[in-house]
Each structure stands twice: as C-alpha cells, then as structure tokens.
Short mmCIF file of C-alpha atoms in Angstrom, two decimals:
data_model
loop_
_atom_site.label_atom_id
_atom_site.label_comp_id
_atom_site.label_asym_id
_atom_site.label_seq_id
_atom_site.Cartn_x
_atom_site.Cartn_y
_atom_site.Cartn_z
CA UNK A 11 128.42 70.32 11.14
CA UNK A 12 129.75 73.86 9.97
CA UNK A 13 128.30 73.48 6.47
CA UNK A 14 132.01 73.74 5.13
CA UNK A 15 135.87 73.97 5.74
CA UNK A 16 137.43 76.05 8.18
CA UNK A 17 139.43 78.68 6.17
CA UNK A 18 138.78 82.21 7.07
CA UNK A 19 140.47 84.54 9.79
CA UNK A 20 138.37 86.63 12.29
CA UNK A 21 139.52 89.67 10.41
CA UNK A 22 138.74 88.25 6.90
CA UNK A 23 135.15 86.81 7.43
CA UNK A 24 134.82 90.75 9.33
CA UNK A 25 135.69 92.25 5.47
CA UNK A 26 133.58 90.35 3.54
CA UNK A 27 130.15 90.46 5.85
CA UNK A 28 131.20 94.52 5.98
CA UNK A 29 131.45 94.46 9.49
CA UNK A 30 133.37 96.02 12.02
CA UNK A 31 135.78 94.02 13.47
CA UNK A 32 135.32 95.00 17.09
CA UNK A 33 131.76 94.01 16.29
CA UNK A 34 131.93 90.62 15.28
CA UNK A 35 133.87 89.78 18.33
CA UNK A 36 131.35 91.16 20.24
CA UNK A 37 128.16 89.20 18.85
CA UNK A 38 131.22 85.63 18.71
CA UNK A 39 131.93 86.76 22.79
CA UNK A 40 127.90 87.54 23.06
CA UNK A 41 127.24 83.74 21.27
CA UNK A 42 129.16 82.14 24.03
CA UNK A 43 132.20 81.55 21.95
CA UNK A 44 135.98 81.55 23.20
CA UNK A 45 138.28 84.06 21.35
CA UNK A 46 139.69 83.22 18.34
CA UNK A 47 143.80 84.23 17.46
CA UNK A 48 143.37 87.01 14.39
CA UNK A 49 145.43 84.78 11.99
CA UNK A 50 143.76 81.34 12.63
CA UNK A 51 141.60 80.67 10.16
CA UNK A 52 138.80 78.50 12.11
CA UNK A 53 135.21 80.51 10.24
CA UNK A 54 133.44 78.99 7.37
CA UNK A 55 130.93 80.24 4.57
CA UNK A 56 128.24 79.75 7.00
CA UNK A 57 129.85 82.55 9.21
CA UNK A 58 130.27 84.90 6.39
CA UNK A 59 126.44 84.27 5.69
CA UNK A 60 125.36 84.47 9.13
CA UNK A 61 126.88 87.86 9.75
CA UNK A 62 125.54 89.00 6.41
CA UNK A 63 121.61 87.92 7.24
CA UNK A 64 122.31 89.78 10.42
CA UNK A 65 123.33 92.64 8.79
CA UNK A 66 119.63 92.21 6.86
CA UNK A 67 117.56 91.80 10.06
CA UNK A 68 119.29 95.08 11.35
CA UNK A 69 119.05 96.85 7.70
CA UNK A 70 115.10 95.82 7.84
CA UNK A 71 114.72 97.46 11.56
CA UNK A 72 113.53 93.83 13.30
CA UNK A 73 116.32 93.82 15.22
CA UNK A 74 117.96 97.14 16.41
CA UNK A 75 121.38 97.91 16.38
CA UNK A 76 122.06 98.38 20.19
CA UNK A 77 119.76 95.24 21.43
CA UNK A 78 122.04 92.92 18.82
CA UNK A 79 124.13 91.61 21.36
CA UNK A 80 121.88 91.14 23.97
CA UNK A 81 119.82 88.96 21.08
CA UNK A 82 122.63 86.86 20.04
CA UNK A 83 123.63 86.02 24.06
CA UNK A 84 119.91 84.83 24.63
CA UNK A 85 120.46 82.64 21.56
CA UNK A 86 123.49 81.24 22.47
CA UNK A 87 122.70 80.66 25.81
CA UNK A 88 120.19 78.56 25.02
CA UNK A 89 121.18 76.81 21.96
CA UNK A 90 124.15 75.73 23.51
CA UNK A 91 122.31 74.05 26.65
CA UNK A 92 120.34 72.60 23.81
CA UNK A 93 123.48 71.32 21.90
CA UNK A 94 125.44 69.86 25.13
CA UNK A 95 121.85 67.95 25.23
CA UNK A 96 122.24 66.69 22.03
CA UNK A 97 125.73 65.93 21.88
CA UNK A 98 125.44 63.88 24.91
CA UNK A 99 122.79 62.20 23.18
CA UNK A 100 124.81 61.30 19.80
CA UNK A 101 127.75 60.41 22.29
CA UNK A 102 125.23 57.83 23.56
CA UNK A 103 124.26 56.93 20.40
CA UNK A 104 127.85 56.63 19.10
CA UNK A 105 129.54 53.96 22.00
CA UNK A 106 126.14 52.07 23.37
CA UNK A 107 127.63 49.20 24.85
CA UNK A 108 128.52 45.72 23.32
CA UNK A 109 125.90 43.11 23.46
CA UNK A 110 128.89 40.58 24.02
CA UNK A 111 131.61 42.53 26.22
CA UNK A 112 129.00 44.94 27.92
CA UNK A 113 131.18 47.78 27.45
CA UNK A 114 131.45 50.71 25.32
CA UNK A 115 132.27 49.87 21.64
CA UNK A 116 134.40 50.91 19.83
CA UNK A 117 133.91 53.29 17.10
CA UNK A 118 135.63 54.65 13.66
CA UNK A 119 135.67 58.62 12.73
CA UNK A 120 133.98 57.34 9.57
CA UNK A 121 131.17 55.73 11.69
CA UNK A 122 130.38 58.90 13.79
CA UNK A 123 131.20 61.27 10.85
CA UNK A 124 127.60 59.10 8.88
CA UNK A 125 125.88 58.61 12.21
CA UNK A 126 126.25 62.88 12.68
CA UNK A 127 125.28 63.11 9.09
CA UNK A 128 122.19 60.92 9.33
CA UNK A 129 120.24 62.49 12.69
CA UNK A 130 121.98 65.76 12.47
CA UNK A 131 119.46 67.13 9.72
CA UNK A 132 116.69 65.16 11.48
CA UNK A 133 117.84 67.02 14.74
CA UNK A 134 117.45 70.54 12.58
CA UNK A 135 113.60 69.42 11.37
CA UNK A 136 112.74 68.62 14.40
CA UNK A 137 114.07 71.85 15.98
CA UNK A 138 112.94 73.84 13.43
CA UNK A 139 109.24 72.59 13.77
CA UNK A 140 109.51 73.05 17.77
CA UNK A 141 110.11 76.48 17.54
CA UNK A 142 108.05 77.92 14.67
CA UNK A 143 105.06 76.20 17.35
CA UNK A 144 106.58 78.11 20.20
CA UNK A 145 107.03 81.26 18.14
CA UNK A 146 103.11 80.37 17.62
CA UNK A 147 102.24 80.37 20.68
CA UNK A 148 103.87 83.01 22.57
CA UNK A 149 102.42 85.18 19.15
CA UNK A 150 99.16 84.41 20.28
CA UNK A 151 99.58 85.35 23.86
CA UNK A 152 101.27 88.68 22.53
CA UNK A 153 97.92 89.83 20.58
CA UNK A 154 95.63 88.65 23.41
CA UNK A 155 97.55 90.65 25.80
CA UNK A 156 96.59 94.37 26.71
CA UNK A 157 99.25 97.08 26.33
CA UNK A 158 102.42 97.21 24.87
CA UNK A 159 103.48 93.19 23.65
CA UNK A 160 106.59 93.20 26.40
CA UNK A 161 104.39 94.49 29.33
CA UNK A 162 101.85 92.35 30.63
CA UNK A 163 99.74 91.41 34.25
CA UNK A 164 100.91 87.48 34.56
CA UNK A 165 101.46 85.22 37.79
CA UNK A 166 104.96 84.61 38.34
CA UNK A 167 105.82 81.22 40.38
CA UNK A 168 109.16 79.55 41.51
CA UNK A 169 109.38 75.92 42.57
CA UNK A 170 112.13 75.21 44.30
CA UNK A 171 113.57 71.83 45.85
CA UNK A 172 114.42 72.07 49.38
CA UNK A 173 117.73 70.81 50.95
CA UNK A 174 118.65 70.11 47.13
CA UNK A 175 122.16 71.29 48.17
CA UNK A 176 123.08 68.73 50.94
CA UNK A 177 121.28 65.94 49.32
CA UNK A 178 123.02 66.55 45.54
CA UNK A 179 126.63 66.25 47.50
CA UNK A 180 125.88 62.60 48.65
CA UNK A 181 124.76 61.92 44.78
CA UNK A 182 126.85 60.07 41.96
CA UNK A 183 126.67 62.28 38.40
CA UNK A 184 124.50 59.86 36.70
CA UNK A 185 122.04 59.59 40.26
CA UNK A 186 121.83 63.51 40.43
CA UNK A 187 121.80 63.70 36.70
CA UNK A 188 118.45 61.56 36.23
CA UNK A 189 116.95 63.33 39.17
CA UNK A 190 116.95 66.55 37.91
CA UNK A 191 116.10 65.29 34.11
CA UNK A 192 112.89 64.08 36.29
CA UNK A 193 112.50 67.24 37.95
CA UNK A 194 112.40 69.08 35.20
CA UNK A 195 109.79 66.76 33.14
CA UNK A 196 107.35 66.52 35.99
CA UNK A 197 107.56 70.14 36.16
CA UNK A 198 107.36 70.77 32.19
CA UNK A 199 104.50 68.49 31.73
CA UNK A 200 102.16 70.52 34.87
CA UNK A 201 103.40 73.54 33.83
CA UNK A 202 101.82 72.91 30.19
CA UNK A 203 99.07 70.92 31.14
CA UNK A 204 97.69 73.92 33.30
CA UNK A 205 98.25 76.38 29.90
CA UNK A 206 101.56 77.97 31.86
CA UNK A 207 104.96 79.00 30.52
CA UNK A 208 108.34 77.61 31.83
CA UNK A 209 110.78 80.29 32.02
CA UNK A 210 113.78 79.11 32.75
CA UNK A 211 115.07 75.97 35.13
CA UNK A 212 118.10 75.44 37.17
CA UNK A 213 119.07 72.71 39.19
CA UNK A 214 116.96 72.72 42.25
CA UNK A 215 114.20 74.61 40.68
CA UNK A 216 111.88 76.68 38.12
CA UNK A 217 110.44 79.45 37.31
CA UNK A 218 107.41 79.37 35.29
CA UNK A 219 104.30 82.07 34.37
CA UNK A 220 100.45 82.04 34.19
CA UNK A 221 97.99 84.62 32.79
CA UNK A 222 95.45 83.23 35.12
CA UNK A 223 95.59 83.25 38.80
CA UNK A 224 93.38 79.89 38.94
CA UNK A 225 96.47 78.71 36.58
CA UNK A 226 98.87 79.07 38.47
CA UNK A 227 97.81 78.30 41.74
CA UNK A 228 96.96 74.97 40.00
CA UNK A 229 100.35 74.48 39.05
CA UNK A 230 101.41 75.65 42.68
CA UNK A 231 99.53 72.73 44.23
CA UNK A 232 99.63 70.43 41.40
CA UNK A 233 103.87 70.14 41.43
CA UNK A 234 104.68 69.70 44.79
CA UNK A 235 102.08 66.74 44.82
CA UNK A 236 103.12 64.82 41.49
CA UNK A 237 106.73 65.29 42.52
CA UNK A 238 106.13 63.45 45.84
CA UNK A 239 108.03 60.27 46.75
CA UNK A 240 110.27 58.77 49.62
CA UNK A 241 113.68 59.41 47.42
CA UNK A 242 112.87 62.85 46.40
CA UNK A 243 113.57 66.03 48.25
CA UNK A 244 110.11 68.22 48.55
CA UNK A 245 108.82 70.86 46.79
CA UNK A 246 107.89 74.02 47.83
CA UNK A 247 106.19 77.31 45.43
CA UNK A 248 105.58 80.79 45.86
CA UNK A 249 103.31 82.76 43.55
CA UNK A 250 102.67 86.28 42.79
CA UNK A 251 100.73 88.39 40.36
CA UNK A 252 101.06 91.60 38.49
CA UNK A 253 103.07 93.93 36.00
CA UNK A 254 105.61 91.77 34.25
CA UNK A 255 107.87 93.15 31.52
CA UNK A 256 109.12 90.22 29.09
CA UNK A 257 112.37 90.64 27.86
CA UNK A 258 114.41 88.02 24.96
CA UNK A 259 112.32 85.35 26.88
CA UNK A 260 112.86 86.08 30.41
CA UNK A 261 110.68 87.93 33.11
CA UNK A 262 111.72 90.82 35.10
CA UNK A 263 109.54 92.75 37.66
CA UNK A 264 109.21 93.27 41.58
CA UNK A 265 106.50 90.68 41.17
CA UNK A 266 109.26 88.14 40.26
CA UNK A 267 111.19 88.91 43.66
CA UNK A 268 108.01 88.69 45.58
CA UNK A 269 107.47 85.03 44.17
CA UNK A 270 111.35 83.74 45.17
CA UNK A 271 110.74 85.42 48.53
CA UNK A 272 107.36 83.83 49.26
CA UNK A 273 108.67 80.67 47.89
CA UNK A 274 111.79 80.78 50.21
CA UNK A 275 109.75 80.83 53.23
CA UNK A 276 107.19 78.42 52.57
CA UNK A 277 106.93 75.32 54.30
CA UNK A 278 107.76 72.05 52.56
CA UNK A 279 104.94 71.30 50.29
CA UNK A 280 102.75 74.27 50.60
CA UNK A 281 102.22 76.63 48.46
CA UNK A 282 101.94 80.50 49.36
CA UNK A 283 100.66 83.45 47.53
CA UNK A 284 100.84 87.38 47.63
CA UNK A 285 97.64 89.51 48.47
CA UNK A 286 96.87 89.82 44.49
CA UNK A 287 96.72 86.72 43.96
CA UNK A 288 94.96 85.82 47.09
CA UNK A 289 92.00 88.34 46.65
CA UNK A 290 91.39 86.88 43.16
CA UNK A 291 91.09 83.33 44.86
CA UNK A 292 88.90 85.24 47.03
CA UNK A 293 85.25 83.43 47.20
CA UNK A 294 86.39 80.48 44.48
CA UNK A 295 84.65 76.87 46.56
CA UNK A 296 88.01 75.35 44.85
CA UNK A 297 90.20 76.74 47.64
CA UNK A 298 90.94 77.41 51.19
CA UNK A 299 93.09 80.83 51.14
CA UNK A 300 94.48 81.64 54.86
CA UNK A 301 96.76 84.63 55.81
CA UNK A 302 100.06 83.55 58.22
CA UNK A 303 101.78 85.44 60.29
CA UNK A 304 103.65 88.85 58.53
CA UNK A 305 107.51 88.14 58.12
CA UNK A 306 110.40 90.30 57.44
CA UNK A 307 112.34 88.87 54.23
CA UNK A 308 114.80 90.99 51.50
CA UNK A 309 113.24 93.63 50.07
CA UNK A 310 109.90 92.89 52.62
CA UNK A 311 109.73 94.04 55.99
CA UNK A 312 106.01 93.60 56.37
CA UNK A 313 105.34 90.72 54.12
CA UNK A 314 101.73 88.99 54.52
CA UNK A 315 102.06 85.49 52.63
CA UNK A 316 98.64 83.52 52.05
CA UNK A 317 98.58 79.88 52.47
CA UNK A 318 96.42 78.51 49.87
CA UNK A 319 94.77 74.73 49.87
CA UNK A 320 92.22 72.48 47.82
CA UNK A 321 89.21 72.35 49.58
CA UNK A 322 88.31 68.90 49.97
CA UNK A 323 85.79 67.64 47.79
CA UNK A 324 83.70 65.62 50.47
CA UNK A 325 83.83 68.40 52.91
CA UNK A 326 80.73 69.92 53.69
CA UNK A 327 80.87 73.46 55.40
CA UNK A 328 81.53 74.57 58.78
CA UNK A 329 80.70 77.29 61.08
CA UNK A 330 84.61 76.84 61.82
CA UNK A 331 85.65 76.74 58.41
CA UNK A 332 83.18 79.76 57.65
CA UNK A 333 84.86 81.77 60.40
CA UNK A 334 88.17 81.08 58.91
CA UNK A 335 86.78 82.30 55.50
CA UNK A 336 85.44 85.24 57.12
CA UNK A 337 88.66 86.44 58.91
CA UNK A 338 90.27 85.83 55.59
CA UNK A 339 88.05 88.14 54.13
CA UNK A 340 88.64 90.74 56.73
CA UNK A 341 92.55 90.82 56.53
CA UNK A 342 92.52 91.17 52.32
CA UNK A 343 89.87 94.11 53.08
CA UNK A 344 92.11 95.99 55.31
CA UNK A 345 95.50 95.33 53.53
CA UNK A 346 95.06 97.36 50.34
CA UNK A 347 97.74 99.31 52.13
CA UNK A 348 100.27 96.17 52.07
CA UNK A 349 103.59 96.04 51.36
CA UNK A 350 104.84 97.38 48.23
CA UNK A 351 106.15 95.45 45.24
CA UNK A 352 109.29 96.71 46.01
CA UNK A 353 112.49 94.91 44.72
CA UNK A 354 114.81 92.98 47.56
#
C-alpha cells in the first residue's frame, strides 16, 4: 500500500526532501496523521517523493507557501473518510461469510496481501477518473462565474433530519449505519439530478449549493418528498441566496448561517426560504411563495422566512389564492429593508 518498505526516520525523509523539520510535521499533523517518535523509521520512498512534488507545486506558485497546510488538512480530511470507506469495503470483501458455516471465513495474510493487490490499483483508476471529472466540473462553473473564481452569488441549502438524535440512540450500528448510507444517496442523487453541488454531509444532514434559485428550491422540495417513509425521520430545508466565498471546497458566508437558521425552524417537511430567494420565485406559476410570521433566531432578531410550495398542477386560480399572491407581493415590496445577512 506504501509503494515500499518502511525505513526512514521523520528527521531523515525531512533532509532529503530539503525540508524543514518543523514543517513536515506540520503538513503529517495537517494530513490527519498521529506523531511519529524521531528515531522510528515508519516513511517510505513515496514520502520522500511526496514532500519533494510539494516542494514543486510551491516552487511553481500553484500552491502558496502559507495556504500549504490548510491544503493538505482538506485532503486528508477527506481522503481518509474515503479510505475508512474503502477499507471497510475490502474488510467485507476479505471475511464474506461461509456458504457452509454462515460465518466469517477465515483468511491467510497471503490471501488479503493479493486480494489488496488486485482492487487496490483498480480502487486508484477509478478514483483517479472521479476526480479529474469533478475537477471538470467545478472548472467549468469557475469560468462561467462572474468575479473573482472563489467569490460567487449561489443558493446555499441545509437538509437536516429531525429528531435524528433520539431516534439514532434506539438504533443498532449496522440499522443506523444503512440509514444514513440511504440518506446520503437519496440526497446525492437530487442534489445532482437538479445540477446542484453537495458540500459536505454529516450524520443527520447536508449541505449542498445551487447557482439557480429555481435549482435549489427544487432540491428543497424534491428531498424531503423522496426521503419520505413510515421508518424514516422527516426532512426539513432551509435555503438562502447570495455572496458565497468558496474556500478548499467548502462555503463560507452569512448566507450559509441564514440557510441553517431557516432550516432549524422549519416545520417538518417544508421547505423555507430567505427574501432573495423568495423575490426571484416571485411571479414563477411553478410555486406558491408565502411569508410566516417574523421570528427571532441567532444572529436574526427580525427574521422573515418564506414558505414556499408546488402549485398544484390541476389547480385552477382563485380570487383566494390571488389575494394570497398579492399580499405576498406586498410584504417582498416593503422589506428591502429586512434583516441583514448578518452572521449568528
């Protein structure tokens, strides 16, 4: 797995990258790695290498020297959730049970060291073909967007399980396990489908992005609905829209705040937007957008959230409904002095 034997120190594979040693601990501490004694000799060739191409990418000015570390912890945090994956997968691989005795078999080191050699490298193509079409993609999104390529106007939405807490505790590993592996592909697949961006996920939710308000709101009332069922805990979403700055492939801005607040106050299944996002829904047939009542929340003492439905496809208008639409209309024309954007 290490492309060689274990025989160099800390301090030796240091000397012959020409690095610092206080720096290489920092980018093996940054990687998620434990420390390392100074005289056990636990590096390989491939470490010497690595530190050396590093070395390059810094020499070439891609990556500057004071952003290195934050670099390398985005990598390692998520190429090791992507290795725990795998490893539980060759694990499963390795000791599927016996066809006669229904339990595990047993295995040899010889057996798991060919198994590891024989999917490892098709592990690596595979991985190495996945990203080169993300790196694609978010390349394209970079050169449509206006402005400098980490600053951007994007919907931000969370999705977030509710009573995830109390339900997980009364949950076996394996029970809790597959429903969040469901979670998250339910959510991966509408997320994609409706030409969004999943962020990050954690447990009991995720948070995703949009460049289009009509995107996102489809994802906001698309999830909740294919996620539905009697053993399931409901979904809920908040979205907002605006100024976004991207950063090693994570989102940071007021706008994300406003989307976890409006999200933590929405009603089970519903899905509730800020004023942006509601005034660009603003006169679409697709949707019914509704203010409720102002709340105070973190960061939000005046905070108008907007209820937004699908308007039902056999429904024919209403004088009612037309009211409703109208009174909409007349709160989103009088709130351009809302709340701020301000972080809670």
């Amino acid at each position: 797995m290490l492309d060689g034997p274990r025989r160099f120190t800390r301090l030796q594979v240091a000397a012959m990258a020409g690095m610092p040693p206080e720096r290489t601990q920092r980018l093996w501490r940054a990687l998620g790695f434990p420390d390392v004694a100074d005289d056990d000799p636990v590096f390989t060739d491939a470490d010497v290498e690595a530190l050396r191409l590093l070395s390059e990418l810094i020499d070439s000015g891609f990556v500057d020297p004071s952003t290195e570390a934050s670099i390398a912890r985005a990598m390692g945090q998520s190429l090791s959730r992507l290795a725990d994956w795998q490893t539980d997968m060759l694990a499963d691989v390795l000791t599927r049970g016996d066809e006669e005795t229904g339990g595990p078999r047993p295995i040899s080191p010889e057996e798991a060291v060919a198994t590891a050699s024989m999917l490892l490298p098709l592990l690596r193509r595979v991985q190495d073909y996945v990203w080169r079409r993300h790196l694609a993609a978010n390349a394209e999104r970079v050169l449509a967007a206006a402005g400098p390529g980490d600053r951007r106007e994007l919907a931000v939405g969370f999705a977030d399980l509710v009573g995830y807490t109390s339900r997980s505790r009364g949950m076996g590993g394996r029970e809790l396990g597959a429903m969040v592996e469901d979670f998250e592909s339910t959510a991966t697949e509408v997320i994609a489908r409706h030409h969004g961006r999943v962020v990050k996920t954690v447990g009991d939710g995720v948070l995703y992005t949009a460049a289009s308000a009509v995107d996102a709101v489809e994802i906001g009332l698309e999830l909740p609905d294919a996620w539905r069922a009697e053993d399931r805990p409901p979904l809920r979403v908040g979205a907002a829209y605006g100024p976004v700055l991207t950063r090693l492939g994570d989102v940071y801005s007021p706008v994300v705040n406003l989307a976890s607040r409006l999200t933590s106050i929405a009603r089970p299944g519903s899905l509730l937007v800020d004023r942006v996002l509601a005034r660009q829904l603003r006169g679409l047939p697709a949707y019914r957008v509704r203010p409720l009542r102002r709340v105070s929340v973190r960061g939000y003492d005046n905070l108008q959230p907007w209820l937004v439905r699908r308007r039902p496809s056999t429904e024919e208008d209403n004088s009612f409904e037309g009211m409703l639409d109208e009174m909409a209309d007349d709160v989103l024309d009088r709130s351009d002095d809302e709340e701020p954007h301000t972080p809670g």
